[in-house]
Short mmCIF file of C-alpha atoms and ligand atoms in Angstrom, two decimals:
data_model
loop_
_atom_site.label_atom_id
_atom_site.label_comp_id
_atom_site.label_asym_id
_atom_site.label_seq_id
_atom_site.Cartn_x
_atom_site.Cartn_y
_atom_site.Cartn_z
CA MET A 269 -8.37 17.23 -5.20
CA SER A 270 -7.61 20.17 -2.96
CA GLU A 271 -4.28 19.56 -1.34
CA SER A 272 -2.98 22.78 0.07
CA ASP A 273 -0.60 23.97 2.71
CA PRO A 274 -2.74 25.06 5.66
CA THR A 275 -0.35 27.88 6.60
CA THR A 276 0.07 29.54 3.23
CA GLY A 277 -2.88 28.22 1.26
CA GLU A 278 -0.42 27.35 -1.51
CA PRO A 279 -1.00 24.04 -3.24
CA SER A 280 1.38 21.57 -1.62
CA PRO A 281 3.59 19.58 -3.98
CA VAL A 282 2.30 16.17 -4.95
CA ARG A 283 3.95 13.55 -2.77
CA LYS A 284 5.83 10.61 -4.24
CA ILE A 285 5.23 7.42 -2.32
CA ILE A 286 6.59 3.98 -3.14
CA HIS A 287 5.21 0.79 -1.63
CA ILE A 288 7.73 -2.04 -1.93
CA ASP A 289 6.57 -5.59 -1.40
CA MET A 290 8.74 -8.69 -1.72
CA ASP A 291 7.14 -11.40 -3.88
CA ALA A 292 5.90 -14.43 -1.90
CA PHE A 293 8.66 -13.54 0.52
CA TYR A 294 9.11 -16.50 2.89
CA ALA A 295 8.40 -19.03 0.14
CA SER A 296 10.80 -17.33 -2.28
CA VAL A 297 13.56 -17.35 0.35
CA GLU A 298 13.06 -21.07 0.87
CA GLN A 299 13.16 -21.70 -2.88
CA ARG A 300 16.28 -19.56 -3.18
CA ASP A 301 18.07 -21.54 -0.49
CA ASN A 302 16.91 -25.00 -1.51
CA PRO A 303 17.02 -25.66 -5.25
CA GLU A 304 14.86 -28.76 -4.81
CA LEU A 305 11.94 -26.51 -3.95
CA ARG A 306 12.20 -24.37 -7.07
CA GLY A 307 9.27 -24.58 -9.45
CA LYS A 308 7.28 -26.52 -6.89
CA PRO A 309 4.26 -25.68 -4.75
CA VAL A 310 5.69 -24.68 -1.38
CA ALA A 311 3.93 -23.57 1.79
CA VAL A 312 5.89 -22.04 4.63
CA GLY A 313 4.24 -22.70 7.94
CA GLY A 314 2.89 -25.43 10.12
CA SER A 315 2.72 -28.80 8.51
CA ALA A 316 1.04 -29.95 11.69
CA GLU A 317 -2.58 -30.78 11.26
CA ARG A 318 -3.67 -27.63 13.01
CA GLY A 319 -1.16 -25.19 11.56
CA VAL A 320 -1.80 -22.48 9.04
CA VAL A 321 0.06 -21.47 5.91
CA ALA A 322 2.24 -18.41 6.54
CA ALA A 323 3.24 -17.97 2.90
CA ALA A 324 2.71 -19.82 -0.35
CA SER A 325 4.89 -19.96 -3.45
CA TYR A 326 3.33 -18.86 -6.73
CA GLU A 327 3.20 -22.50 -7.82
CA ALA A 328 1.06 -23.24 -4.75
CA ARG A 329 -1.13 -20.19 -5.30
CA LYS A 330 -2.20 -21.64 -8.65
CA PHE A 331 -3.99 -24.27 -6.59
CA GLY A 332 -5.69 -21.65 -4.47
CA VAL A 333 -3.31 -22.00 -1.52
CA ARG A 334 -3.19 -18.72 0.39
CA SER A 335 -1.54 -17.41 3.52
CA ALA A 336 -3.61 -17.82 6.70
CA MET A 337 -5.26 -20.89 5.17
CA PRO A 338 -5.36 -23.90 7.48
CA SER A 339 -2.69 -26.39 6.40
CA VAL A 340 -5.30 -29.15 6.11
CA THR A 341 -7.27 -27.14 3.58
CA ALA A 342 -4.11 -26.23 1.69
CA LYS A 343 -3.07 -29.86 1.40
CA ARG A 344 -6.53 -30.78 0.16
CA GLN A 345 -6.37 -28.06 -2.52
CA CYS A 346 -2.87 -29.06 -3.54
CA PRO A 347 -1.94 -32.65 -2.64
CA ASP A 348 1.69 -32.19 -3.76
CA LEU A 349 2.17 -29.19 -1.52
CA ILE A 350 5.55 -29.19 0.25
CA PHE A 351 5.51 -27.76 3.77
CA VAL A 352 8.63 -25.98 4.97
CA ARG A 353 9.37 -24.69 8.44
CA PRO A 354 9.77 -20.92 8.62
CA ARG A 355 13.27 -19.54 9.35
CA PHE A 356 12.53 -16.15 10.78
CA GLU A 357 16.16 -15.32 11.51
CA VAL A 358 16.92 -15.59 7.80
CA TYR A 359 13.87 -13.48 6.87
CA LYS A 360 14.85 -10.82 9.40
CA ALA A 361 18.38 -10.63 8.04
CA ILE A 362 17.06 -10.12 4.50
CA SER A 363 14.62 -7.55 5.83
CA ARG A 364 17.55 -5.55 7.22
CA GLN A 365 19.33 -5.86 3.88
CA ILE A 366 16.41 -4.41 1.94
CA ARG A 367 15.90 -1.62 4.47
CA ASP A 368 19.53 -0.63 3.97
CA ILE A 369 18.81 -0.41 0.25
CA PHE A 370 15.76 1.80 0.89
CA ALA A 371 17.85 4.00 3.17
CA GLU A 372 20.19 4.83 0.29
CA HIS A 373 17.26 6.73 -1.19
CA THR A 374 15.27 8.14 1.70
CA PRO A 375 15.22 8.23 5.49
CA VAL A 376 11.41 8.27 5.43
CA ILE A 377 10.73 4.53 5.55
CA GLU A 378 7.70 2.96 7.21
CA PRO A 379 8.01 -0.82 7.40
CA LEU A 380 4.68 -2.68 7.47
CA SER A 381 6.21 -6.09 7.98
CA LEU A 382 9.50 -7.82 7.27
CA ASP A 383 8.93 -7.64 3.53
CA GLU A 384 6.87 -4.52 2.94
CA ALA A 385 7.45 -0.82 3.42
CA TYR A 386 6.27 2.60 2.38
CA LEU A 387 8.91 5.06 1.26
CA ASP A 388 8.37 8.79 0.85
CA VAL A 389 10.73 9.80 -1.95
CA THR A 390 9.26 13.26 -2.63
CA GLU A 391 12.67 14.52 -1.62
CA ASN A 392 15.18 11.75 -2.08
CA LEU A 393 18.82 11.51 -1.22
CA GLN A 394 20.04 11.01 -4.78
CA GLY A 395 17.83 13.67 -6.32
CA ILE A 396 16.24 11.25 -8.80
CA PRO A 397 13.26 13.10 -10.29
CA LEU A 398 10.99 10.17 -11.11
CA ALA A 399 9.80 7.87 -8.35
CA ARG A 400 9.39 5.08 -10.91
CA ASP A 401 13.14 5.24 -11.59
CA ILE A 402 13.87 5.00 -7.88
CA ALA A 403 11.62 1.95 -7.67
CA LEU A 404 13.44 0.36 -10.62
CA GLU A 405 16.80 0.96 -8.94
CA ILE A 406 15.65 -0.40 -5.61
CA ARG A 407 14.20 -3.53 -7.19
CA ALA A 408 17.37 -4.12 -9.22
CA LYS A 409 19.51 -3.76 -6.09
CA ILE A 410 17.28 -6.10 -4.12
CA LYS A 411 17.61 -8.67 -6.89
CA ALA A 412 21.38 -8.26 -7.10
CA GLU A 413 21.98 -8.41 -3.35
CA THR A 414 19.42 -10.98 -2.23
CA GLY A 415 18.56 -12.91 -5.38
CA LEU A 416 14.89 -12.18 -4.66
CA THR A 417 12.31 -10.17 -6.53
CA ALA A 418 10.12 -7.36 -5.25
CA SER A 419 7.20 -5.47 -6.71
CA ALA A 420 6.57 -1.77 -6.33
CA GLY A 421 3.60 0.54 -6.39
CA ILE A 422 4.21 4.20 -7.04
CA SER A 423 1.65 6.87 -6.34
CA TYR A 424 0.86 10.15 -4.58
CA ASN A 425 -0.43 8.51 -1.40
CA LYS A 426 -0.03 5.38 0.66
CA PHE A 427 -3.40 3.86 -0.12
CA LEU A 428 -2.86 3.95 -3.88
CA ALA A 429 0.81 2.97 -3.70
CA LYS A 430 -0.18 -0.20 -1.89
CA LEU A 431 -2.87 -0.99 -4.43
CA ALA A 432 -0.41 -0.33 -7.23
CA SER A 433 2.23 -2.75 -5.93
CA ASP A 434 -0.25 -5.60 -6.32
CA HIS A 435 -1.05 -4.66 -9.88
CA ARG A 436 2.02 -6.06 -11.66
CA LYS A 437 3.04 -8.74 -9.18
CA PRO A 438 5.35 -10.61 -9.24
CA ASN A 439 8.50 -8.72 -10.18
CA GLY A 440 6.74 -5.70 -11.60
CA GLN A 441 5.83 -2.15 -10.81
CA PHE A 442 2.95 0.16 -11.55
CA VAL A 443 2.34 3.90 -11.30
CA ILE A 444 -0.97 5.46 -10.33
CA SER A 445 -0.78 9.15 -11.21
CA PRO A 446 -3.01 11.81 -9.61
CA GLU A 447 -5.08 11.85 -12.82
CA MET A 448 -5.65 8.09 -12.60
CA GLY A 449 -6.28 7.78 -8.87
CA PRO A 450 -10.04 8.27 -8.51
CA ALA A 451 -10.83 6.17 -11.60
CA PHE A 452 -8.58 3.39 -10.35
CA VAL A 453 -10.52 3.07 -7.11
CA GLU A 454 -14.01 3.21 -8.66
CA PRO A 455 -14.43 -0.37 -9.91
CA LEU A 456 -12.51 -1.93 -7.03
CA PRO A 457 -14.41 -4.34 -4.75
CA VAL A 458 -14.43 -2.90 -1.22
CA GLY A 459 -12.82 -6.07 0.13
CA LYS A 460 -9.67 -5.23 -1.86
CA PHE A 461 -9.20 -1.94 -0.03
CA HIS A 462 -6.33 -1.98 2.41
CA GLY A 463 -7.84 -1.44 5.83
CA ILE A 464 -11.21 -3.01 4.98
CA GLY A 465 -11.30 -6.48 6.48
CA PRO A 466 -13.87 -9.22 5.82
CA ALA A 467 -16.22 -8.03 8.59
CA THR A 468 -16.29 -4.44 7.35
CA ALA A 469 -16.60 -5.61 3.76
CA ALA A 470 -19.64 -7.70 4.72
CA LYS A 471 -21.17 -4.74 6.50
CA MET A 472 -20.59 -2.56 3.47
CA ASN A 473 -22.14 -5.15 1.17
CA ALA A 474 -25.19 -5.31 3.44
CA LEU A 475 -25.53 -1.54 2.99
CA GLY A 476 -25.32 -1.92 -0.78
CA LEU A 477 -21.68 -0.82 -1.00
CA PHE A 478 -19.75 -3.21 -3.24
CA THR A 479 -17.19 -1.03 -5.01
CA GLY A 480 -15.27 2.19 -4.61
CA ARG A 481 -17.92 3.83 -6.76
CA ASP A 482 -20.65 2.82 -4.32
CA ILE A 483 -18.78 4.41 -1.41
CA ARG A 484 -18.11 7.46 -3.48
CA ASN A 485 -21.83 7.92 -4.01
CA GLN A 486 -22.38 8.20 -0.26
CA SER A 487 -22.15 11.33 1.83
CA LEU A 488 -19.53 11.82 4.51
CA GLU A 489 -22.39 11.91 7.04
CA PHE A 490 -23.62 8.51 5.89
CA MET A 491 -20.12 7.02 6.17
CA ASN A 492 -19.56 8.54 9.61
CA ALA A 493 -22.92 7.32 10.84
CA ASN A 494 -22.28 3.76 9.70
CA PHE A 495 -18.54 3.33 10.17
CA GLY A 496 -17.65 5.64 13.06
CA LYS A 497 -14.10 6.88 13.09
CA SER A 498 -13.17 4.95 9.94
CA GLY A 499 -16.04 6.44 7.92
CA ALA A 500 -14.07 9.49 6.81
CA TYR A 501 -11.08 7.35 5.80
CA TYR A 502 -13.29 5.20 3.56
CA TYR A 503 -15.02 8.30 2.17
CA TRP A 504 -11.70 9.85 1.16
CA ILE A 505 -9.93 6.76 -0.16
CA SER A 506 -12.92 6.07 -2.42
CA ARG A 507 -11.95 9.41 -4.01
CA GLY A 508 -8.29 8.46 -4.21
CA VAL A 509 -7.44 10.83 -1.36
CA ASP A 510 -5.26 9.72 1.55
CA GLU A 511 -3.28 12.30 3.50
CA ARG A 512 -1.64 9.91 5.96
CA PRO A 513 2.08 10.64 6.09
CA VAL A 514 4.72 7.95 5.75
CA ARG A 515 5.88 7.55 9.32
CA ALA A 516 9.55 6.79 9.67
CA ASN A 517 10.76 4.59 12.50
CA ARG A 518 7.30 3.76 13.60
CA ILE A 519 7.64 2.32 17.06
CA ARG A 520 6.28 -1.07 17.76
CA LYS A 521 2.74 -0.50 18.94
CA SER A 522 1.99 -3.72 20.73
CA VAL A 523 3.52 -6.87 22.05
CA GLY A 524 1.52 -10.05 21.96
CA ALA A 525 1.52 -13.81 22.13
CA GLU A 526 -0.98 -16.37 20.97
CA ASN A 527 -1.38 -20.10 20.83
CA THR A 528 -3.47 -22.57 18.88
CA PHE A 529 -4.61 -25.47 21.07
CA SER A 530 -4.26 -29.10 20.17
CA THR A 531 -7.95 -29.55 20.92
CA ASP A 532 -10.66 -26.90 20.99
CA LEU A 533 -11.61 -25.73 24.49
CA ASP A 534 -14.61 -24.10 26.07
CA ALA A 535 -14.29 -24.35 29.86
CA PHE A 536 -13.19 -21.20 31.65
CA ASP A 537 -10.61 -22.95 33.82
CA ALA A 538 -9.00 -24.66 30.87
CA LEU A 539 -8.89 -21.41 28.90
CA ALA A 540 -7.57 -19.43 31.86
CA ALA A 541 -4.78 -22.00 32.21
CA GLU A 542 -3.90 -21.45 28.55
CA LEU A 543 -3.70 -17.72 29.16
CA ARG A 544 -0.92 -18.03 31.75
CA PRO A 545 1.97 -18.98 29.42
CA LEU A 546 0.84 -16.24 27.03
CA VAL A 547 0.90 -13.69 29.84
CA ASP A 548 4.35 -14.95 30.84
CA LYS A 549 5.61 -14.50 27.33
CA VAL A 550 4.23 -10.98 26.91
CA TRP A 551 5.57 -9.93 30.29
CA ARG A 552 9.01 -11.40 29.62
CA HIS A 553 9.14 -9.27 26.50
CA CYS A 554 8.13 -6.18 28.49
CA GLU A 555 10.88 -6.86 30.99
CA ALA A 556 13.47 -7.50 28.33
CA THR A 557 12.70 -4.30 26.42
CA GLY A 558 11.54 -2.04 29.23
CA ASN A 559 8.34 -1.38 27.32
CA ARG A 560 5.17 -0.91 29.29
CA GLY A 561 1.60 -0.59 28.08
CA ARG A 562 -1.84 0.13 29.38
CA THR A 563 -4.22 -1.55 26.94
CA VAL A 564 -4.73 -5.29 27.28
CA THR A 565 -6.35 -7.12 24.38
CA LEU A 566 -7.69 -10.64 24.40
CA LYS A 567 -8.10 -12.38 21.07
CA ILE A 568 -10.37 -15.38 20.78
CA LYS A 569 -10.47 -17.48 17.65
CA PHE A 570 -13.37 -19.92 17.60
CA ALA A 571 -13.41 -23.39 16.10
CA ASP A 572 -15.03 -21.97 12.96
CA PHE A 573 -12.18 -19.41 12.65
CA GLU A 574 -14.34 -16.46 13.65
CA ILE A 575 -12.17 -14.05 15.63
CA ILE A 576 -13.25 -11.61 18.31
CA THR A 577 -11.06 -9.23 20.27
CA ARG A 578 -11.84 -7.56 23.59
CA SER A 579 -9.74 -4.78 25.08
CA ARG A 580 -9.46 -2.92 28.28
CA SER A 581 -7.34 0.14 28.97
CA VAL A 582 -6.22 1.12 32.41
CA ALA A 583 -5.17 4.58 33.58
CA ALA A 584 -1.53 3.79 34.24
CA ALA A 585 0.77 1.23 32.62
CA VAL A 586 0.15 -2.34 33.70
CA ALA A 587 2.58 -2.72 36.58
CA GLY A 588 3.30 -6.42 36.71
CA ARG A 589 2.74 -9.86 35.34
CA ASP A 590 -0.09 -10.67 37.74
CA ASP A 591 -1.94 -7.48 36.86
CA LEU A 592 -1.68 -8.43 33.21
CA GLU A 593 -3.06 -11.88 33.95
CA ARG A 594 -5.89 -10.48 36.04
CA LEU A 595 -6.93 -8.09 33.26
CA ALA A 596 -6.71 -10.76 30.57
CA CYS A 597 -8.71 -13.23 32.66
CA GLY A 598 -11.29 -10.54 33.36
CA LEU A 599 -11.78 -10.05 29.65
CA LEU A 600 -12.21 -13.79 29.18
CA GLU A 601 -14.63 -14.09 32.08
CA ALA A 602 -16.82 -11.35 30.62
CA GLU A 603 -17.30 -13.52 27.49
CA MET A 604 -18.45 -16.60 29.39
CA PRO A 605 -20.33 -18.68 28.50
CA LEU A 606 -18.75 -18.79 25.07
CA PRO A 607 -21.00 -19.42 22.07
CA LYS A 608 -18.56 -21.83 20.44
CA ARG A 609 -15.46 -23.82 21.26
CA VAL A 610 -12.17 -21.96 21.06
CA ARG A 611 -9.14 -22.96 19.02
CA LEU A 612 -6.81 -20.08 19.82
CA LEU A 613 -6.27 -17.44 22.47
CA GLY A 614 -4.03 -14.41 22.20
CA VAL A 615 -3.00 -11.73 24.67
CA SER A 616 -1.40 -8.45 23.76
CA LEU A 617 -0.40 -5.27 25.46
CA SER A 618 -0.50 -1.98 23.56
CA SER A 619 -0.37 1.80 24.05
CA LEU A 620 3.26 1.08 24.70
CA HIS A 621 5.84 3.48 25.92
CA ALA A 622 9.52 2.74 26.23
CA ALA A 623 11.60 2.54 29.35
CA GLY A 624 12.50 5.93 30.73
CA GLU A 625 9.84 7.63 28.65
CA SER A 626 7.52 9.19 31.13
CA GLU A 627 3.89 8.37 30.86
CA PRO A 628 1.34 11.12 31.30
CA GLN A 629 1.25 11.84 34.99
CA LEU A 630 -1.06 13.70 37.27
CA THR A 631 0.93 16.32 39.06
CA LEU A 632 -0.14 17.96 42.23
CA GLY A 633 -0.43 21.69 41.89
CA ILE A 634 1.12 23.78 44.60
MG1 MG B 296 5.06 -9.62 0.16
#
């Protein structure tokens, strides 16, 4: 691996990245707060017929229950499954607690969700030399302060740190050193790579790429030609190389709303009517925060759970609620007639900038 400082040509020091991930977070919180749920298969999420599982306890996972699984399927897999309503306020409060613990060690924290974050501890506030010791301390503090367990992955880049945190779950940690990195990726099925979703994995399989090794055997040109902008990322991660920095205080990149219908729909008018409350919700958020954006994305989930997204970017920030609705409806109209009935629609606005932050403007020269 040829990491070097572009200004001096000196080899840059190996980075120390920790990926912390709470174990079965929502489900563990519910089991913590309700002793009757301990040791039992628990699913947090909609118990309604059309809901999906947001999180499953380890007891439920033994039955194959997974997050994003329709509740009906989950119940079939595990008839004794106990459904619990999510309590996001509680999860958010714990999330703040664990971030405060991270912040005792480094300001360079990139949260991925309420229960997951990357930390760059190459230089850390307490001068602890080994990242694995920092991870041990953080996990012990999380346990002491929240009663919950977390797992950690420690490596020299984000991609491998995230893989590593899965390796000793739950309540464990694992180090992938620079010497181990490339070999660790080689046998891995491409679908396990963070950033490779089911559609990309299927495309890779169709091209004969099943593991990290298979990607590694391809040229950069081949990967670029087949995977566009992501080709280079896949090419490099298959070699255990990932130069993406840990981005502290990452700003929220989009605001969105979605809704699952009580019955599947396919008529334009009915779908357009369903868009309106979503547009209202997104716009209310924009007004409350002062955020504005210029990319509108429509998400359509079909009855068979296939999801498509369609986006449109406009030159200047979307100015008002009605503009947002017009753009979202336009995206929907372009998809008519739909090939299948629709179970969910989502609308989001991205390329956000905050209130007062000027957007790129055309200025008139004098
Ligand atoms: Mg987690």
